[in-house]
Coordinates of C-alpha atoms in Angstrom, one line a residue:
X1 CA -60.2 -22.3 -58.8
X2 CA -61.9 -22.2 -61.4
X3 CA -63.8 -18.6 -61.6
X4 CA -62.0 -15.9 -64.2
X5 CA -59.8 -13.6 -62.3
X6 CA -61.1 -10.3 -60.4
X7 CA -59.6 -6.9 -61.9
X8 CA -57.3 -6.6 -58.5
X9 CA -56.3 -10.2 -59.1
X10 CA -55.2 -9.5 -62.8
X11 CA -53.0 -6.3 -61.5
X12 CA -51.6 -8.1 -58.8
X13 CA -50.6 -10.9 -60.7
X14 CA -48.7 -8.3 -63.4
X15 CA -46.9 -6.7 -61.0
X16 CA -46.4 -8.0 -57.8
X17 CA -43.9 -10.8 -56.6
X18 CA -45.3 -12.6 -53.5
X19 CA -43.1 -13.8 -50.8
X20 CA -42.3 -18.0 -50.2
X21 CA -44.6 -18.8 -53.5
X22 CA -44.1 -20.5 -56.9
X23 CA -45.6 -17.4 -58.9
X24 CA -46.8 -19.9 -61.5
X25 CA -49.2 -21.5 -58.9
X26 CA -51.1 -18.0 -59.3
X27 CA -52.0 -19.3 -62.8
X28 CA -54.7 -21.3 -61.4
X29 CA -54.5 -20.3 -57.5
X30 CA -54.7 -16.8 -57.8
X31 CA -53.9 -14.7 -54.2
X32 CA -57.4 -14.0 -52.3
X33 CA -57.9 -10.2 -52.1
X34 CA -58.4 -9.4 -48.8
X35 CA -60.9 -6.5 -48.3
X36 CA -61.3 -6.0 -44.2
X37 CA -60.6 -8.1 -41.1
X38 CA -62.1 -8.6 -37.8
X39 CA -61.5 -10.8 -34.8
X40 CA -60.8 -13.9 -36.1
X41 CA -62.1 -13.5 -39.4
X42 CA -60.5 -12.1 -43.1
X43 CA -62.6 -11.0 -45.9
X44 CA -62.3 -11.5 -49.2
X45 CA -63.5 -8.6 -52.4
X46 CA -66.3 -11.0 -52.5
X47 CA -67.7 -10.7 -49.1
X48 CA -66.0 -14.8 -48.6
X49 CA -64.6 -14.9 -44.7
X50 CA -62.0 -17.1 -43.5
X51 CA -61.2 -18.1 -40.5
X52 CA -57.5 -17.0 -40.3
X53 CA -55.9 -20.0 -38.2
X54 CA -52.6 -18.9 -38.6
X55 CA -52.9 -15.7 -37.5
X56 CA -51.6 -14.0 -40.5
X57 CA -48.1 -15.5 -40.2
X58 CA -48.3 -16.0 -36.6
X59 CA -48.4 -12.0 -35.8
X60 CA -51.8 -11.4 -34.7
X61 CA -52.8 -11.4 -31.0
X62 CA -55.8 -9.9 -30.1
X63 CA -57.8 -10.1 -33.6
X64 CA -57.6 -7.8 -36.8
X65 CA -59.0 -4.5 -36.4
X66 CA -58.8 -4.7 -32.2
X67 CA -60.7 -1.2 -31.6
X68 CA -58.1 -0.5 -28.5
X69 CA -54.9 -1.0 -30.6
X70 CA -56.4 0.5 -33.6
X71 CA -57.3 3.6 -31.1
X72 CA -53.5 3.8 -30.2
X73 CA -52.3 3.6 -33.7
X74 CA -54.7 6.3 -34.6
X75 CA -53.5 8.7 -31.7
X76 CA -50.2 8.5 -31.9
X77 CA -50.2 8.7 -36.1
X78 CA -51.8 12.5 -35.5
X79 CA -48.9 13.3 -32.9
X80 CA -45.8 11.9 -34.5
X81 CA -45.2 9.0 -36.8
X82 CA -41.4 8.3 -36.4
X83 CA -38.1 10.1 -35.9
X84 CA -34.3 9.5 -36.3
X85 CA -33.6 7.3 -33.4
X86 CA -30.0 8.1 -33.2
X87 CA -29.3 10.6 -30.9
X88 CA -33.0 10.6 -30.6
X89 CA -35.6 9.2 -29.1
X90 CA -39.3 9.2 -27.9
X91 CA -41.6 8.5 -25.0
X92 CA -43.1 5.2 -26.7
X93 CA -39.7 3.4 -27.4
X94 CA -38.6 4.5 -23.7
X95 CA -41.6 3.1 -22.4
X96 CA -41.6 -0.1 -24.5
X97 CA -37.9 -0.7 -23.4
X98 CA -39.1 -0.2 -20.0
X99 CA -42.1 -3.0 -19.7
X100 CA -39.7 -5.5 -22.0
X101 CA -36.9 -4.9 -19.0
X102 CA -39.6 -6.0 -16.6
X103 CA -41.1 -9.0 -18.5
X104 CA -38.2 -10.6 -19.9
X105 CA -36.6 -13.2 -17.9
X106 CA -34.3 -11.4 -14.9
X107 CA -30.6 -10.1 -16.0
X108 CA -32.0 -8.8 -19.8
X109 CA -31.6 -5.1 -19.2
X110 CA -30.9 -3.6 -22.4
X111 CA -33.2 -3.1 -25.7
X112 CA -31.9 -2.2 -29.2
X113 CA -34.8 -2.1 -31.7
X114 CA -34.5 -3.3 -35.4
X115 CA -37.7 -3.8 -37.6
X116 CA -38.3 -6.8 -38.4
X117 CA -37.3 -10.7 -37.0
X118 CA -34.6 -11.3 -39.4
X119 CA -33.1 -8.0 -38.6
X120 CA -33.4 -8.5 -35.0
X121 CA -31.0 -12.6 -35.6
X122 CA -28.4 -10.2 -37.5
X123 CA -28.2 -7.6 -34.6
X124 CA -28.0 -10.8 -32.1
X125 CA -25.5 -12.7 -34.1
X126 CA -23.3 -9.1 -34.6
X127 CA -23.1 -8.3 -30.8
X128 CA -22.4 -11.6 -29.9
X129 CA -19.2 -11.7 -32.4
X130 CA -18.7 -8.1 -31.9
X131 CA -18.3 -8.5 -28.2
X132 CA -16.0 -11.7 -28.3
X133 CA -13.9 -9.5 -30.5
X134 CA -13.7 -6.5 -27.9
X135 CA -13.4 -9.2 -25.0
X136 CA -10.4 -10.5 -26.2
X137 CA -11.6 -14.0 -27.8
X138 CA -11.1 -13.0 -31.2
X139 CA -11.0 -17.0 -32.1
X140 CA -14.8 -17.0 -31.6
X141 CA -16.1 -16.6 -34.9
X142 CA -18.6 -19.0 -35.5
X143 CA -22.4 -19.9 -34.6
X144 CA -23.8 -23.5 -33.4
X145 CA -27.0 -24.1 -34.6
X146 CA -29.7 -26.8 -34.9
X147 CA -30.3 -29.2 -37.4
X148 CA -34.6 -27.6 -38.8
X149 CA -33.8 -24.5 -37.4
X150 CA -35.0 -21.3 -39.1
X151 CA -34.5 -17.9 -37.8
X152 CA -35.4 -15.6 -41.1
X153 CA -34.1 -15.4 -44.6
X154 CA -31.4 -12.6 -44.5
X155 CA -27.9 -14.0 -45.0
X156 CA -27.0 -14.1 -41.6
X157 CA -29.8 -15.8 -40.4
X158 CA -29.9 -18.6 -43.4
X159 CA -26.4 -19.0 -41.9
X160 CA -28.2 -20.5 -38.7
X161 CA -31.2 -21.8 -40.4
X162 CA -31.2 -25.4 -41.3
X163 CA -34.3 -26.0 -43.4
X164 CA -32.9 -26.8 -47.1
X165 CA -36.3 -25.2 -48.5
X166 CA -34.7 -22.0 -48.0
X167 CA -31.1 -22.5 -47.3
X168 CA -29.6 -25.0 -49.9
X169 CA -29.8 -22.7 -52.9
X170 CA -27.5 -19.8 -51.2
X171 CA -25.0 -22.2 -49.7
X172 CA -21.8 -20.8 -51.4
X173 CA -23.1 -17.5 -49.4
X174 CA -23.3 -18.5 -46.3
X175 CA -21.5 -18.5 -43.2
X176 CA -19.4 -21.8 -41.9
X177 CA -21.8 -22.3 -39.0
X178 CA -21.4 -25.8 -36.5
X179 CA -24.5 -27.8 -37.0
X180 CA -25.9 -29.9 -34.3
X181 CA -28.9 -32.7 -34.6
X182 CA -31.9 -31.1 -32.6
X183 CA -34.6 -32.6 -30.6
X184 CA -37.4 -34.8 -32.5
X185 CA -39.4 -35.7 -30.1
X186 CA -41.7 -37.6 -32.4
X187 CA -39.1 -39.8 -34.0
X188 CA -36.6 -39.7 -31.2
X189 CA -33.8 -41.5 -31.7
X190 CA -33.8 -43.0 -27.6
X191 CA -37.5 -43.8 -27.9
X192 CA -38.5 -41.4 -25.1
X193 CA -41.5 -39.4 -24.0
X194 CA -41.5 -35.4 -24.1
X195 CA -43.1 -35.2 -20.4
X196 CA -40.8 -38.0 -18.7
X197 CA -37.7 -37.6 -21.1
X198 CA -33.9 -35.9 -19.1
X199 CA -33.5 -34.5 -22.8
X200 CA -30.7 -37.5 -23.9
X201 CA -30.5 -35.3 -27.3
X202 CA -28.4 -32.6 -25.7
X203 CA -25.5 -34.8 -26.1
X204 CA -25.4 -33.6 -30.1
X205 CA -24.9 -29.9 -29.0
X206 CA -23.0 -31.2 -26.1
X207 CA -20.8 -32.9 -28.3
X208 CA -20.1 -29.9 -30.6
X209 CA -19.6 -27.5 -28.3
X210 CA -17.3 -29.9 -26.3
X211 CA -15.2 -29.9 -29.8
X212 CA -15.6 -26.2 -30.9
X213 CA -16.5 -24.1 -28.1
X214 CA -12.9 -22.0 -28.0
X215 CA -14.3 -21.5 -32.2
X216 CA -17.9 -21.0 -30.9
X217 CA -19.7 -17.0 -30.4
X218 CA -23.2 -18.4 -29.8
X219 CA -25.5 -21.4 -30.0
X220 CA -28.9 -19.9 -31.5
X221 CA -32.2 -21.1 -30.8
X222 CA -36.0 -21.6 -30.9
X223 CA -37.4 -22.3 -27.5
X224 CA -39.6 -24.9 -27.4
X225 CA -41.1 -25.0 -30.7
X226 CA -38.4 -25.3 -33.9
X227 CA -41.5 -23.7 -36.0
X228 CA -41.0 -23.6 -39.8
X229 CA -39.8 -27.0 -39.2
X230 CA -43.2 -28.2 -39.0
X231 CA -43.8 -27.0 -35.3
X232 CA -41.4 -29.4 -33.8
X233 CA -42.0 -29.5 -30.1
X234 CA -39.6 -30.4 -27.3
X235 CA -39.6 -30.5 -23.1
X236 CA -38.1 -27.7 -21.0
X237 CA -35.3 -29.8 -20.1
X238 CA -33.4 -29.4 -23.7
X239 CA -33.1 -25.9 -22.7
X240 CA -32.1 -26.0 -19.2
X241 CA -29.2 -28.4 -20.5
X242 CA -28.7 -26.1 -23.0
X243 CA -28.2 -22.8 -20.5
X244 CA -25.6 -24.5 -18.7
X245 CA -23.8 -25.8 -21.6
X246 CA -23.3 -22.4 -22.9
X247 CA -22.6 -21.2 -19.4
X248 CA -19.5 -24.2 -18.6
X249 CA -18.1 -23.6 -22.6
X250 CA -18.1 -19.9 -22.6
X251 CA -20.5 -19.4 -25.1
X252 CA -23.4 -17.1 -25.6
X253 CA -27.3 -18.2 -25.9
X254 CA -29.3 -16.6 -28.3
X255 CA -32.7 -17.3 -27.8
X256 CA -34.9 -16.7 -30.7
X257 CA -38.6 -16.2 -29.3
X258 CA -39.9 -14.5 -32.5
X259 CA -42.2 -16.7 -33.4
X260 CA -43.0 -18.2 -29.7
X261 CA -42.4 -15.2 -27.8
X262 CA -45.5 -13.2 -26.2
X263 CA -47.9 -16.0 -25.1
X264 CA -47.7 -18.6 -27.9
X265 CA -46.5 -21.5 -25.7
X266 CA -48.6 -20.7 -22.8
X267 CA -46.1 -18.4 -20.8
X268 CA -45.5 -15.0 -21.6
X269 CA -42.0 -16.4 -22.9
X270 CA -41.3 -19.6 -23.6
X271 CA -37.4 -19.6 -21.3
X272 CA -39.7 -19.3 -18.9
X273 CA -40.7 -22.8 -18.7
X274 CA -37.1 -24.0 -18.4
X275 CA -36.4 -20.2 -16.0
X276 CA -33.5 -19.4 -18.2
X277 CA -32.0 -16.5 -18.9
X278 CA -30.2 -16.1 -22.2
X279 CA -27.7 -14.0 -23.6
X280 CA -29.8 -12.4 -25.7
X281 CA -33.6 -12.6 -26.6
X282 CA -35.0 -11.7 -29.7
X283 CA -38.6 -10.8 -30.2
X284 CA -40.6 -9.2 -32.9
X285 CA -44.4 -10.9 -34.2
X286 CA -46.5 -10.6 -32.1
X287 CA -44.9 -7.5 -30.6
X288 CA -46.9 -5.7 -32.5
X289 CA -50.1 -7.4 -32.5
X290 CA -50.3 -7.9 -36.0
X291 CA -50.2 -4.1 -36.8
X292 CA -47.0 -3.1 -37.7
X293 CA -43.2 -4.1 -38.2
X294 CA -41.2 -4.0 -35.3
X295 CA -38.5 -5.9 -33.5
X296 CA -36.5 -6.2 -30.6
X297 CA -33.2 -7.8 -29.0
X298 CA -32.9 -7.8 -25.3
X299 CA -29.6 -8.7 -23.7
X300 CA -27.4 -7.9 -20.0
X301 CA -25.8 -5.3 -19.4
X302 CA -22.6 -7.3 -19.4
X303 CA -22.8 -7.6 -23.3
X304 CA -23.7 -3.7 -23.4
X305 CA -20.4 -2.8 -21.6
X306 CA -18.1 -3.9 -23.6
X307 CA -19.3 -2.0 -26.2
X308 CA -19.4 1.4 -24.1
X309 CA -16.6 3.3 -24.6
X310 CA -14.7 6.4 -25.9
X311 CA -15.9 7.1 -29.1
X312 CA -12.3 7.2 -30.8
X313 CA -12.2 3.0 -29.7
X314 CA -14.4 2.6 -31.9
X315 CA -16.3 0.2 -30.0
X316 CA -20.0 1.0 -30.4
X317 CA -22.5 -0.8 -32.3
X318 CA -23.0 0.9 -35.6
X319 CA -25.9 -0.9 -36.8
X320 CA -28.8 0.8 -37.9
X321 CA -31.9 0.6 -39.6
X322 CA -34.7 3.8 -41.5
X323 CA -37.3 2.3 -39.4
X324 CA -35.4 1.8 -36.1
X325 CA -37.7 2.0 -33.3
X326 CA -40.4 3.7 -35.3
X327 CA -42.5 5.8 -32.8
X328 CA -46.3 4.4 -34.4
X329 CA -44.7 0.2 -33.9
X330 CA -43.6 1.7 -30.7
X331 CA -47.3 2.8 -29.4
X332 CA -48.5 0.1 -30.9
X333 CA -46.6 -2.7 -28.8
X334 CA -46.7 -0.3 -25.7
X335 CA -50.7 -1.3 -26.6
X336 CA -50.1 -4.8 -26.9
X337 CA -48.1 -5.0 -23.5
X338 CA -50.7 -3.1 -22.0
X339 CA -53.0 -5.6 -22.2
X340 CA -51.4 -8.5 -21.2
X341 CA -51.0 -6.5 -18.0
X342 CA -54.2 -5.2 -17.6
X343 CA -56.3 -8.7 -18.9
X344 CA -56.2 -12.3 -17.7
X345 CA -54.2 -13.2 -21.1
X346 CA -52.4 -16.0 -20.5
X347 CA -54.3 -17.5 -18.2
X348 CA -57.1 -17.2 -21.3
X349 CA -54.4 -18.9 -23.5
X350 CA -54.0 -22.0 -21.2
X351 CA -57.6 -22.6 -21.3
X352 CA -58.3 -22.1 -24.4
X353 CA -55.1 -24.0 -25.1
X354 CA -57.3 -27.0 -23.0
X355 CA -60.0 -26.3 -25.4
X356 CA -58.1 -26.7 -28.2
X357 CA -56.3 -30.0 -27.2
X358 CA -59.6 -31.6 -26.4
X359 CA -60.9 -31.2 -29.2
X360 CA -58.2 -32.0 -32.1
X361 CA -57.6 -34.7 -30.0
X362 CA -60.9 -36.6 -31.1
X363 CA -60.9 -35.3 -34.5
X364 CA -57.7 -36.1 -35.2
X365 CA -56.3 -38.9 -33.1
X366 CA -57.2 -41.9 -34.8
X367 CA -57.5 -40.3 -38.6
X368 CA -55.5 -42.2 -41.3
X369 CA -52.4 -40.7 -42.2
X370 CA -52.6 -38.7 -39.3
X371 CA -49.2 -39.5 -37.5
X372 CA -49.3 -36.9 -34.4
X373 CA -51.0 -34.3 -33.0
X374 CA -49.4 -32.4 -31.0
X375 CA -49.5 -28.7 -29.3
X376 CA -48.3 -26.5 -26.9
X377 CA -50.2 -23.4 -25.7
X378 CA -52.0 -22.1 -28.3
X379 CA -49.8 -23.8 -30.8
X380 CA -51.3 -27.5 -32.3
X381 CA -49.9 -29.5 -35.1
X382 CA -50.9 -32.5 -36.9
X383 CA -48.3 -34.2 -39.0
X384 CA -49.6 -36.2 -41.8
X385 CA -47.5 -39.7 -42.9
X386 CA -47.8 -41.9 -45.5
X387 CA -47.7 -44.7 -43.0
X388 CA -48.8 -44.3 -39.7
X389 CA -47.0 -47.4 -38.0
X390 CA -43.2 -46.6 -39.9
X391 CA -44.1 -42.8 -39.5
X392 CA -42.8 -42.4 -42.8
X393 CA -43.5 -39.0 -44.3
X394 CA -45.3 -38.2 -47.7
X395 CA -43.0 -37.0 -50.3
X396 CA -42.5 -33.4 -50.6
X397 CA -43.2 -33.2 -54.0
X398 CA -46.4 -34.9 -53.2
X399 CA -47.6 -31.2 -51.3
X400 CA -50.2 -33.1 -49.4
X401 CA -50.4 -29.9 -47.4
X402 CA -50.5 -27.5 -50.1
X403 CA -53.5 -29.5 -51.8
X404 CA -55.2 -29.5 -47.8
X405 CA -54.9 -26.3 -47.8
X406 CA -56.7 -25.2 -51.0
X407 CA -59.5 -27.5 -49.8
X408 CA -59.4 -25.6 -46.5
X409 CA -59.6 -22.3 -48.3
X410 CA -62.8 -23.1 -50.2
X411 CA -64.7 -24.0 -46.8
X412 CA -63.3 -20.7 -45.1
X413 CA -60.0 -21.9 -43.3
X414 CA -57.0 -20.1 -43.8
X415 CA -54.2 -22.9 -42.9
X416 CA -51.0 -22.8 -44.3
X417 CA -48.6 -25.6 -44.1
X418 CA -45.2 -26.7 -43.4
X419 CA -44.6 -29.5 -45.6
X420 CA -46.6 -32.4 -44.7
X421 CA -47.6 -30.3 -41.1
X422 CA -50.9 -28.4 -40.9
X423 CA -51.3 -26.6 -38.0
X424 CA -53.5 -23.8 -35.7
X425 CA -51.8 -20.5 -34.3
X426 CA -55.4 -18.5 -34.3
X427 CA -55.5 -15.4 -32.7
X428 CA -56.0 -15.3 -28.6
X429 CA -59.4 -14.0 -28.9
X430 CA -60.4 -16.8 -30.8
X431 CA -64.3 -18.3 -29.2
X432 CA -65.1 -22.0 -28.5
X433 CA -67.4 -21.8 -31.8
X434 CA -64.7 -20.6 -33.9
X435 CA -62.0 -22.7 -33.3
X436 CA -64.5 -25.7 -32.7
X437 CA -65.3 -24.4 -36.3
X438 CA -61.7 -24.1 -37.2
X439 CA -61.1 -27.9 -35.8
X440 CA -63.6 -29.4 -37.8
X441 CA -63.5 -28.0 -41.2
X442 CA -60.1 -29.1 -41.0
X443 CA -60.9 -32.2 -40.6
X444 CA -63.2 -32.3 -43.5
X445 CA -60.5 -31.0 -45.8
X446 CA -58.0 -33.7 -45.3
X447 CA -61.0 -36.2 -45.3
X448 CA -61.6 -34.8 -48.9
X449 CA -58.4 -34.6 -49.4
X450 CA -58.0 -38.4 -49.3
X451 CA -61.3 -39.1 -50.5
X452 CA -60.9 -38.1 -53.6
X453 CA -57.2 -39.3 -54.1
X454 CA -59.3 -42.8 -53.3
X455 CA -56.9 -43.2 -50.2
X456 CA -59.3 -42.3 -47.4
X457 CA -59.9 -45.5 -45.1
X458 CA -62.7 -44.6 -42.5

């Protein structure tokens, strides 16, 4: 970038520490001042849109600036804007709890509200222990995790994640969790196909629980899509095996459906696609449309009683938060919910989902270093190797994607990788147009890209 620095770029840049960035990148990749935003579409100080592809971190629904959750927001921000939520409540967190109850898979019956996704894995991973504890399996004090996982960056959950990026620094910190080797379906080690495959990788978790259940509180996971991992997808069938593993060892499922939950993979919730009920669900993201902080763990009333009691057992589950259920995130999801119900949304996601396939398929398909695309729902992914045959992946230090991306940015594409993954997560209101728009400039970054690294073979 080679224009001097705006005035809100300078002050930005001598006071403000950005989140999963080397600050001295800024240097000469400054942060894009974002002005306004609507539908699709961000706007820079300058008037510059982009098409925002990843819907801002993979929170926004229904656009930036939707006029009906905007309207709910403003309403309820003139009535009453957030309350202690210990020994009291209000009618938008009642309500909230009330559709969740009804949308999340049968036998989740309870809500506790948190404020954010890491906060909701610490409140998951805390009852779950908690209740072994009060249940009389005080041996259960460990987690079972995946191999790539991620669920958020507070301690507890870098205890589950497995991505090194963000865990290997805070080792000495960490929990002693039981790591198992997750799916890869695109370099799977029995050479099978996601559609036709009985999900042979299950033996790894199999195998652990099988040595450490009695050790064992909970087996956390991303449905579906391990996300931060570079949108690593896998069948149905991996989670169905994984219910009833929990189920014959005793141990709880945590399903964490921040990232997928509320349409992503095509179904409201991706358990759905296996019809599995875990333990506990978390949910946050897209909760909220986009709008404002706000998270969620659902779980059975089986885990809830164990914890109801005389208060001088000091049983209950003192875990709090400021923010907990804040009445404005509260109206706001009510909003969001609301309109799943009241609009053809999903089945707008599987078609445009179709949309989407169709057309990455041809663009990217046979590019060069382009060693899958693959997608699910409304989430796609293309992988990028250094060798399409060996699927061998570019070196990290390489930051193919990072260098994509900054071409990207220039043409008015806001992508933002994982590693050597580039992938779409646009909003649900996204048109044909845009994300044929989105589709293509893509392309044309990473045929830059190449281009001018002298690589690019046509």
């Amino acid at each position: 970038m080679n224009q001097p620095f705006t005035d809100l770029q300078t002050r930005d840049l001598q006071y403000v520490w950005h989140p999963c960035s080397q600050m001295k990148d800024y240097e000469t990749f400054p942060p894009i001042v974002i002005t306004k935003g609507q539908g699709v579409w961000l706007y820079d100080e300058q008037g510059q849109r982009y098409l925002d592809a990843v819907s801002s971190w993979w929170v926004n629904l229904f656009g930036h600036a939707n006029p009906r959750i905007s309207q709910a927001l403003s309403e309820q921000a003139f009535t009453l804007e957030h309350t202690i939520f210990a020994n009291f409540t209000h009618e938008p967190a009642i309500r909230l709890a009330e559709k969740l109850v009804a949308l999340t898979p049968i036998g989740l019956q309870k809500v506790f509200f948190a404020d954010n996704g890491s906060s909701a894995i610490e409140v998951a991973l805390k009852m779950s222990f908690q209740y072994h504890m009060q249940t009389g399996k005080s041996a259960k004090k460990r987690f079972l995790a995946l191999t790539d996982a991620y669920h958020g960056e507070t301690i507890g959950a870098l205890s589950v994640g497995g991505v090194g990026l963000y865990n290997d620094i805070y080792q000495s910190l960490l929990l002693d969790t039981v790591r198992a080797k997750g799916p890869d379906c695109f370099r799977c080690p029995f050479q099978k196909e996601p559609a036709s495959c009985h999900a042979p990788c299950s033996q790894f978790i199999e195998e652990q629980l099988k040595a450490h259940h009695q050790e064992i509180t909970a087996v956390i996971i991303e449905p579906l899509i391990q996300a931060a991992a570079g949108m690593k997808m896998y069948p149905p069938v991996y989670l169905k095996r994984l219910r009833a593993l929990c189920t014959q060892y005793d141990v709880h499922l945590i399903a964490d459906e921040i990232a997928v939950g509320f349409g992503r993979t095509g179904t409201l919730f991706a358990c759905e696609q296996a019809d599995i009920t875990p333990d506990f669900m978390c949910l946050s993201k897209g909760l909220t449309g986009g709008y404002l902080p706000l998270s969620v763990v659902v779980t059975t009333n089986e885990i809830y009683s164990a914890f109801y009691d005389d208060y001088g057992t000091m049983k209950a589950f003192l875990h709090s938060h400021s923010y907990s259920g804040n009445t404005l995130a509260c109206r706001v999801a009510l909003e969001v919910l609301t309109i799943f119900e009241e609009e053809p949304v999903i089945e707008m996601i599987q078609r445009k989902g179709q949309w989407m396939q169709a057309l990455a398929m041809t663009a990217f398909n046979e590019m060069p270093y382009v060693g899958e695309y693959r997608q699910m729902g409304l989430v796609g992914a293309i992988e990028l190797v250094a060798n399409r045959a060996t699927k061998e992946p570019f070196a990290s230090e390489a930051r193919i994607g990072y260098q994509i991306y900054q071409h990207a940015l220039a043409k008015g594409l806001l992508l933002r990788p994982l590693g050597n993954v580039l992938y779409f997560m646009p909003p649900y209101i996204i048109s044909e147009e845009d994300m044929r728009l989105m589709i293509v400039t893509a392309k044309e970054a990473i045929e830059q890209f190449f281009q001018e690294r002298g690589e690019y073979i046509d």
